Tab-separated table of C-alpha atoms in Angstrom:
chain	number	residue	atom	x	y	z
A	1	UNK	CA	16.263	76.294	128.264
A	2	UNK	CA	13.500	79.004	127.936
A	3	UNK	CA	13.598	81.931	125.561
A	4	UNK	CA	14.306	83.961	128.435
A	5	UNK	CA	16.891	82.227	129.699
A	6	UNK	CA	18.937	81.997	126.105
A	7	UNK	CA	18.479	85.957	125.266
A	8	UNK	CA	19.966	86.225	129.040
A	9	UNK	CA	23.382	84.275	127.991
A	10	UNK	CA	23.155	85.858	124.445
A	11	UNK	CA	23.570	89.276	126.321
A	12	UNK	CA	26.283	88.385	127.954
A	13	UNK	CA	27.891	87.713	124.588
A	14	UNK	CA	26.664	90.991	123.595
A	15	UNK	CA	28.052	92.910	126.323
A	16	UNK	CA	31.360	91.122	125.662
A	17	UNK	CA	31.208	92.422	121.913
A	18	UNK	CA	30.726	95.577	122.884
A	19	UNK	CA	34.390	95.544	124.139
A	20	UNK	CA	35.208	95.210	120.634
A	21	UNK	CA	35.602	98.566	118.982
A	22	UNK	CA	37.785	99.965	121.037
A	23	UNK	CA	40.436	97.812	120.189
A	24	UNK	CA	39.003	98.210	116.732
A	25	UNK	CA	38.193	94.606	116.505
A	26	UNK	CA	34.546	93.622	114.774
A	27	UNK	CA	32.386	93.508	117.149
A	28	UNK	CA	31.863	89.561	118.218
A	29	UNK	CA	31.115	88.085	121.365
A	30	UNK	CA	30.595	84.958	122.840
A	31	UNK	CA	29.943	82.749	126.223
A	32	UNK	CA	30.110	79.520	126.760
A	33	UNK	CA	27.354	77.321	129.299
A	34	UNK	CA	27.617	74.186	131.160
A	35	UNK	CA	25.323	73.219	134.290
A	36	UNK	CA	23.694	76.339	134.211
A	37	UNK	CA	26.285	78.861	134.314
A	38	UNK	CA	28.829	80.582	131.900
A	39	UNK	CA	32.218	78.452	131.968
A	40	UNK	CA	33.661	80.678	129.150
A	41	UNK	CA	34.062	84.087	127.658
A	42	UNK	CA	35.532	85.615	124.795
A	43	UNK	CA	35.577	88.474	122.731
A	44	UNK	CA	36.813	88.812	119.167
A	45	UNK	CA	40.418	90.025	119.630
A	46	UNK	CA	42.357	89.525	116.919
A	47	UNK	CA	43.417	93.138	116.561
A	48	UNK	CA	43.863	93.558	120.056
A	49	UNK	CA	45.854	90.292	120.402
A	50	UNK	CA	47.643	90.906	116.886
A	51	UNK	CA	46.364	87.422	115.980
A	52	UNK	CA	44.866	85.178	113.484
A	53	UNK	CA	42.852	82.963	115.561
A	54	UNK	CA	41.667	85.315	118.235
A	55	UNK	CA	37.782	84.899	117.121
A	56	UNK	CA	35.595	85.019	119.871
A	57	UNK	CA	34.358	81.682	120.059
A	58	UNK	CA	38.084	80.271	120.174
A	59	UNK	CA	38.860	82.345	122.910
A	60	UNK	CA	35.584	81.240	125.027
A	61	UNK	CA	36.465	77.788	124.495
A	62	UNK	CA	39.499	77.788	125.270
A	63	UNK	CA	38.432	79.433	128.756
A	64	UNK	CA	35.580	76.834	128.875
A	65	UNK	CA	38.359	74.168	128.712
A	66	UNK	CA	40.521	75.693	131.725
A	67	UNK	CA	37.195	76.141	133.612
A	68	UNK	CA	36.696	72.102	133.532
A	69	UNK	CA	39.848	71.227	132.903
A	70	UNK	CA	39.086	69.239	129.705
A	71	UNK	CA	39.667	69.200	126.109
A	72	UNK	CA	35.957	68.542	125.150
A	73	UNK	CA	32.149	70.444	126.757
A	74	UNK	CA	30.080	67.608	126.174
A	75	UNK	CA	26.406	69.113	126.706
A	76	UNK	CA	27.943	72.937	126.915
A	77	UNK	CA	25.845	75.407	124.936
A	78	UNK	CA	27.820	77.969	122.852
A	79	UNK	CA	25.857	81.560	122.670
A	80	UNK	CA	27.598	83.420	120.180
A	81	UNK	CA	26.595	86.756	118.623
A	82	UNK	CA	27.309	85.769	114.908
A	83	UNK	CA	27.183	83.068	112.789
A	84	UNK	CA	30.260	81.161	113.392
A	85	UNK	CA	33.233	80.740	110.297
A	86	UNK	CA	34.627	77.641	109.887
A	87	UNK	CA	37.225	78.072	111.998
A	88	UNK	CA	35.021	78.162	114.727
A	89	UNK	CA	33.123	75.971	113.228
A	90	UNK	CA	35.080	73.338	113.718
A	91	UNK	CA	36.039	74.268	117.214
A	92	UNK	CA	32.723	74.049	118.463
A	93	UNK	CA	32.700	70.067	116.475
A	94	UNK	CA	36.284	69.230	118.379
A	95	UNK	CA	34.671	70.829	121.751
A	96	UNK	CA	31.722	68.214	120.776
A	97	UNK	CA	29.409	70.763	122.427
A	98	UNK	CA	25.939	70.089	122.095
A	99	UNK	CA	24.084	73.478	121.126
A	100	UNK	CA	24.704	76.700	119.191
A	101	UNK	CA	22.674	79.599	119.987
A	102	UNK	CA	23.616	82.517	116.970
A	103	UNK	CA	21.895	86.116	117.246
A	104	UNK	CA	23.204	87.204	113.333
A	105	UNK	CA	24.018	85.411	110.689
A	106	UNK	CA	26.612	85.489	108.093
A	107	UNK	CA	26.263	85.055	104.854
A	108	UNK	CA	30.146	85.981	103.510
A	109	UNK	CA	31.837	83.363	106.133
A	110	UNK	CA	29.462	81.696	108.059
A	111	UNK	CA	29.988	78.011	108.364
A	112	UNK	CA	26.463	77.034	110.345
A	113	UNK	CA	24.406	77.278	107.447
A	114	UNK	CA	24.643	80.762	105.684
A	115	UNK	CA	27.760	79.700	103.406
A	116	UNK	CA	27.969	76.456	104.089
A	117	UNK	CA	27.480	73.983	107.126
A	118	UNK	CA	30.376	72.322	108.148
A	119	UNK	CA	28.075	70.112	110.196
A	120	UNK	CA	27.016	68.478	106.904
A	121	UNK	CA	30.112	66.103	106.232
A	122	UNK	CA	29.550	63.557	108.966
A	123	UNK	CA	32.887	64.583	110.979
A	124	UNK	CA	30.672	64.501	114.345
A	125	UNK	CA	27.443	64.582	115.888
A	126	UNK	CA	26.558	67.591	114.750
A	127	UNK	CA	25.257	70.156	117.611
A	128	UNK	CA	21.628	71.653	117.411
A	129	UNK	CA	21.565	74.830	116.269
A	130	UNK	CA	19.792	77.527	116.775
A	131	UNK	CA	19.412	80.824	114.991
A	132	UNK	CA	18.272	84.544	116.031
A	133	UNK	CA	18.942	85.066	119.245
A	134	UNK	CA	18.554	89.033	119.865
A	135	UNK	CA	19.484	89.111	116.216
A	136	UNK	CA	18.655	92.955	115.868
A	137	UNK	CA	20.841	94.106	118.463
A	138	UNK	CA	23.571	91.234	117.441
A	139	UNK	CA	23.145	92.701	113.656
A	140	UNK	CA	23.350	96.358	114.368
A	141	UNK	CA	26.036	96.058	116.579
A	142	UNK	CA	27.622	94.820	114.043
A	143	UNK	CA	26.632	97.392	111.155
A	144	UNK	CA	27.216	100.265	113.480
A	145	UNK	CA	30.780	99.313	113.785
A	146	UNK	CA	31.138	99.074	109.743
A	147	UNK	CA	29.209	102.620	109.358
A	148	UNK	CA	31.950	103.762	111.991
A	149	UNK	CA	34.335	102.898	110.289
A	150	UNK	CA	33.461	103.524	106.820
A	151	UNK	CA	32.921	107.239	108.700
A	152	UNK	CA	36.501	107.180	109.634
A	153	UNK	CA	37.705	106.423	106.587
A	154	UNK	CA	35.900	109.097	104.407
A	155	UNK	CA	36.954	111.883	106.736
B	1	UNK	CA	61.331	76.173	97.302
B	2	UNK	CA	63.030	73.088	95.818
B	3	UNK	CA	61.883	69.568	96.703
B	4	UNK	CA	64.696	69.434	99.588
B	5	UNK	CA	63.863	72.634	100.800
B	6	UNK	CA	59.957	71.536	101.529
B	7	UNK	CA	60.790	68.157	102.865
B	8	UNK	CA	63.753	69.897	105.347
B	9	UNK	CA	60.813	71.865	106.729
B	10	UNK	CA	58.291	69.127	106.299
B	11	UNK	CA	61.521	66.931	109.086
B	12	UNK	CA	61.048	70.028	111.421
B	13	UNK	CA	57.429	69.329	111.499
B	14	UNK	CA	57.990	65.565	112.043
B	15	UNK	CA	60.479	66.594	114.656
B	16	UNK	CA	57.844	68.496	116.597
B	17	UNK	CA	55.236	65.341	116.254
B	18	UNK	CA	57.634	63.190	117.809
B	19	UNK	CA	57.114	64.641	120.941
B	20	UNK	CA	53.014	63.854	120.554
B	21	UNK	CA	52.648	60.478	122.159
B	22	UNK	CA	54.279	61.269	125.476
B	23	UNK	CA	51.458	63.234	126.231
B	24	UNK	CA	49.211	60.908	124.776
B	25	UNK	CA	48.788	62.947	121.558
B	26	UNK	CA	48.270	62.120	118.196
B	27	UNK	CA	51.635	63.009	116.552
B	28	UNK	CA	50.931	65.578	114.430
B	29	UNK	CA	53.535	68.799	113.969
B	30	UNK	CA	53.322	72.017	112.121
B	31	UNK	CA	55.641	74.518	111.111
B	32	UNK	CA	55.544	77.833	109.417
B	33	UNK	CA	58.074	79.642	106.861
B	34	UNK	CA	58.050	83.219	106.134
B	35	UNK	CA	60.995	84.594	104.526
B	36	UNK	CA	63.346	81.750	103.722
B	37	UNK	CA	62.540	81.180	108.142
B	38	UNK	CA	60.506	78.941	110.619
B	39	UNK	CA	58.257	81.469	112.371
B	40	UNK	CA	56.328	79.817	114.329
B	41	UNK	CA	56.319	75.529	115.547
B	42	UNK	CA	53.391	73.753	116.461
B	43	UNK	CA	52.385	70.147	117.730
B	44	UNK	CA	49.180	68.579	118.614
B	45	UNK	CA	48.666	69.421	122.428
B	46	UNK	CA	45.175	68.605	122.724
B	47	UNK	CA	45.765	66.388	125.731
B	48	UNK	CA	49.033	68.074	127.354
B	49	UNK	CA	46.994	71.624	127.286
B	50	UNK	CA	43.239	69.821	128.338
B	51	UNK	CA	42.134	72.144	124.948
B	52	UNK	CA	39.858	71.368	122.514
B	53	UNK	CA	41.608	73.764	120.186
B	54	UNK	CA	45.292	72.797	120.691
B	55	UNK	CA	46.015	71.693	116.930
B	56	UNK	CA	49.278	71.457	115.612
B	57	UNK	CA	48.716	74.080	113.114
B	58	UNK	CA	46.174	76.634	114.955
B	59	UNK	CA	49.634	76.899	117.612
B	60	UNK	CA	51.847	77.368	114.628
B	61	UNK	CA	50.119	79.739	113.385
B	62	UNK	CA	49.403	81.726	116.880
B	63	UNK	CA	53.225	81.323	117.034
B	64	UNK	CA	54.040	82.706	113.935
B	65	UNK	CA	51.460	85.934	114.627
B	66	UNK	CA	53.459	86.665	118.056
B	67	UNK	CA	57.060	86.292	115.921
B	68	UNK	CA	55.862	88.119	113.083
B	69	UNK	CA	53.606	90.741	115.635
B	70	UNK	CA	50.760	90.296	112.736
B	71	UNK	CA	47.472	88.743	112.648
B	72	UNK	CA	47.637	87.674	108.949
B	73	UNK	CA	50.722	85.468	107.852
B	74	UNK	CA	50.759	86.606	104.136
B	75	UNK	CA	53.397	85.130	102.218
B	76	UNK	CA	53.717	82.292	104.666
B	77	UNK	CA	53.930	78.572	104.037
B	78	UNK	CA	52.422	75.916	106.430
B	79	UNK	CA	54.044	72.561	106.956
B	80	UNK	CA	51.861	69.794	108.418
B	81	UNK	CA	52.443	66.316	109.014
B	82	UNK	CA	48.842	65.438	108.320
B	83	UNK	CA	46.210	67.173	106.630
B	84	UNK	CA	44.509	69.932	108.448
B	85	UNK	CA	40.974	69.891	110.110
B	86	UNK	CA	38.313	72.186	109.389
B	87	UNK	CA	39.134	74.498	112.649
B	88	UNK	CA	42.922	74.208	111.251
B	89	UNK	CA	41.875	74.750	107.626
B	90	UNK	CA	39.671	77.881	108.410
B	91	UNK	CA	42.856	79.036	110.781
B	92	UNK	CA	45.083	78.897	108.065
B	93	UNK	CA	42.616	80.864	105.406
B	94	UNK	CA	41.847	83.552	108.186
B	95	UNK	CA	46.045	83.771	108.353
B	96	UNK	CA	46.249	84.112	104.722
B	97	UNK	CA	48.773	82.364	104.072
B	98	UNK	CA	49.959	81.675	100.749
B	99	UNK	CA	50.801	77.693	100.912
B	100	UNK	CA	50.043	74.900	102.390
B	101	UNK	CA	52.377	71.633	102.438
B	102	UNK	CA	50.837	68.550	103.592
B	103	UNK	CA	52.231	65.086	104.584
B	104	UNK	CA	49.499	62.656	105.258
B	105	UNK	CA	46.059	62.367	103.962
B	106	UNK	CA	43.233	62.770	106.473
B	107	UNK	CA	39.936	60.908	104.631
B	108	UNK	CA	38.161	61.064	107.858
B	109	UNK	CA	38.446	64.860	109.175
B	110	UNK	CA	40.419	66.073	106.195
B	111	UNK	CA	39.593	69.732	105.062
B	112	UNK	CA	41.740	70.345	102.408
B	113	UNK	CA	40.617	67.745	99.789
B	114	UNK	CA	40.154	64.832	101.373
B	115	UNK	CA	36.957	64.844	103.186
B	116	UNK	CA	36.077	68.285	101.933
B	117	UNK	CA	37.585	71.278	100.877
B	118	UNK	CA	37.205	74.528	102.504
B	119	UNK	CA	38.677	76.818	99.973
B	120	UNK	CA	35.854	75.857	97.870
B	121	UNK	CA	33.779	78.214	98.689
B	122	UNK	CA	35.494	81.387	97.865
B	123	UNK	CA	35.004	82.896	101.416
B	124	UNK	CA	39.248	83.810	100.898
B	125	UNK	CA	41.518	83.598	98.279
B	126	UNK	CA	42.475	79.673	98.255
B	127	UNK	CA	46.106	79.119	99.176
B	128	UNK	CA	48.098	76.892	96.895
B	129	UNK	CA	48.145	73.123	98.170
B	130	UNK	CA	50.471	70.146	97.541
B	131	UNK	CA	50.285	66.988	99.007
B	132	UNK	CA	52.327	64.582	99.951
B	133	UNK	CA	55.809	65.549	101.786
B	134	UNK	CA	57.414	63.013	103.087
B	135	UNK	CA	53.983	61.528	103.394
B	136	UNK	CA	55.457	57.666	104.199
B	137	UNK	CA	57.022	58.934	107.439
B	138	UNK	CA	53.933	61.135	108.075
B	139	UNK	CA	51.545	58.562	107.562
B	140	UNK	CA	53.633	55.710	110.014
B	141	UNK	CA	54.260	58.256	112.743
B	142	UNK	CA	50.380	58.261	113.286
B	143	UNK	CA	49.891	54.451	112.362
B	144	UNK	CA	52.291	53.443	114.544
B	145	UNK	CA	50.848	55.713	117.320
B	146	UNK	CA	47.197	54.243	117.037
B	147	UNK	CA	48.536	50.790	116.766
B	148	UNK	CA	50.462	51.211	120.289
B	149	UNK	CA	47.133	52.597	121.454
B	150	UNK	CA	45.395	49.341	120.546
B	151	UNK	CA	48.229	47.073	122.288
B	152	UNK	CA	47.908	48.525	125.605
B	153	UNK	CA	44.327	48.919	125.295
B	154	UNK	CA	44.390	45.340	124.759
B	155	UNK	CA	47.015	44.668	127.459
């Protein structure tokens, strides 16, 4: 896949993400590629959904698996906008997907390598990652939201 | 929660396993307490819902946010049959629950001791773990499952 080609699907994750604040959720976003097109989508949701697993990355697999009717996206690429936590993590190992692309990282939660790699342990083939897609605009979207909100707090 | 009170829950969970292999499923079932009540009932679905995220616990849990109309489960206790995953694991500390109860040990996949521990790292305050519910019956629900698999794949 050429550089052009990745920052294209890591946009789409980005424009996804930018769904995000209005439902006051953090802004995350993420798509999900097989055979050259986008077979999932999701956006953080968890206070839109009112729920504990609605990260992104969940959400876009899970639409990934209705998309090919399957429980795993053998050779799928997963272009998500930050680092993913273990939760999502270990989604991405159960999918047994074969690349992550990540724009920012994260150092509190981030299970790809920041705070820990859950890819480490053995569990299965891990999937090649790859870091810093459109980082800058994944990162400031990102600390924008926080500023927001840290705005909204003090007034 | 007295010893009778953990393994009554820790049956419900079993209950909901049982219904695993007719899908073609690894039995494994989840429940979650809030309040003295089950909240939300999970079992492994990975094949009946063609998901690659369709744990036992992470549909617990997603049942317990819709009951309880929350995205964290503070308080909560988790039943599970057999030792959560890292997806599950990292489910259950973005839930924030309070407890975890665990039938059988998972040495391969395990993420609460076994194979690693995810509440090592600090990323969320570590819920309290015990191990070991009614682990016999856990523990020959899933042997007994992977040894019928091995019959008719030898038939």
């Amino acid at each position: 896949m050429t550089r052009e080609e990745k920052e294209a699907y890591m946009r789409e994750a980005l424009t996804l993400a930018k769904a995000c604040p209005a439902s006051g959720d953090v802004p995350v976003g993420c798509v999900v590629v097989s055979d050259g097109r986008i077979v999932g989508r999701g956006r953080n949701m968890r206070e839109a959904n009112a729920s504990a697993t609605a990260h992104a990355e969940i959400l876009a697999i899970e639409d990934a698996c209705r998309t090919l009717k399957s429980r795993t996206l053998r050779g799928a690429s997963v272009f998500v906008t930050l680092e993913p936590c273990p939760m999502c993590a270990g989604a991405i190992m159960l999918a047994r997907a074969d690349n992550i692309y990540i724009g920012a990282l994260d150092f509190v939660s981030g299970a790809c390598g920041s705070r820990l790699n859950l890819f480490d342990w053995g569990i299965a083939p891990a999937p090649k990652i790859e870091y810093g897609i459109l980082k800058g605009e994944c990162a400031r979207l990102l600390s924008d939201f926080f500023e927001e909100m840290r705005k909204n707090r003090g007034s």
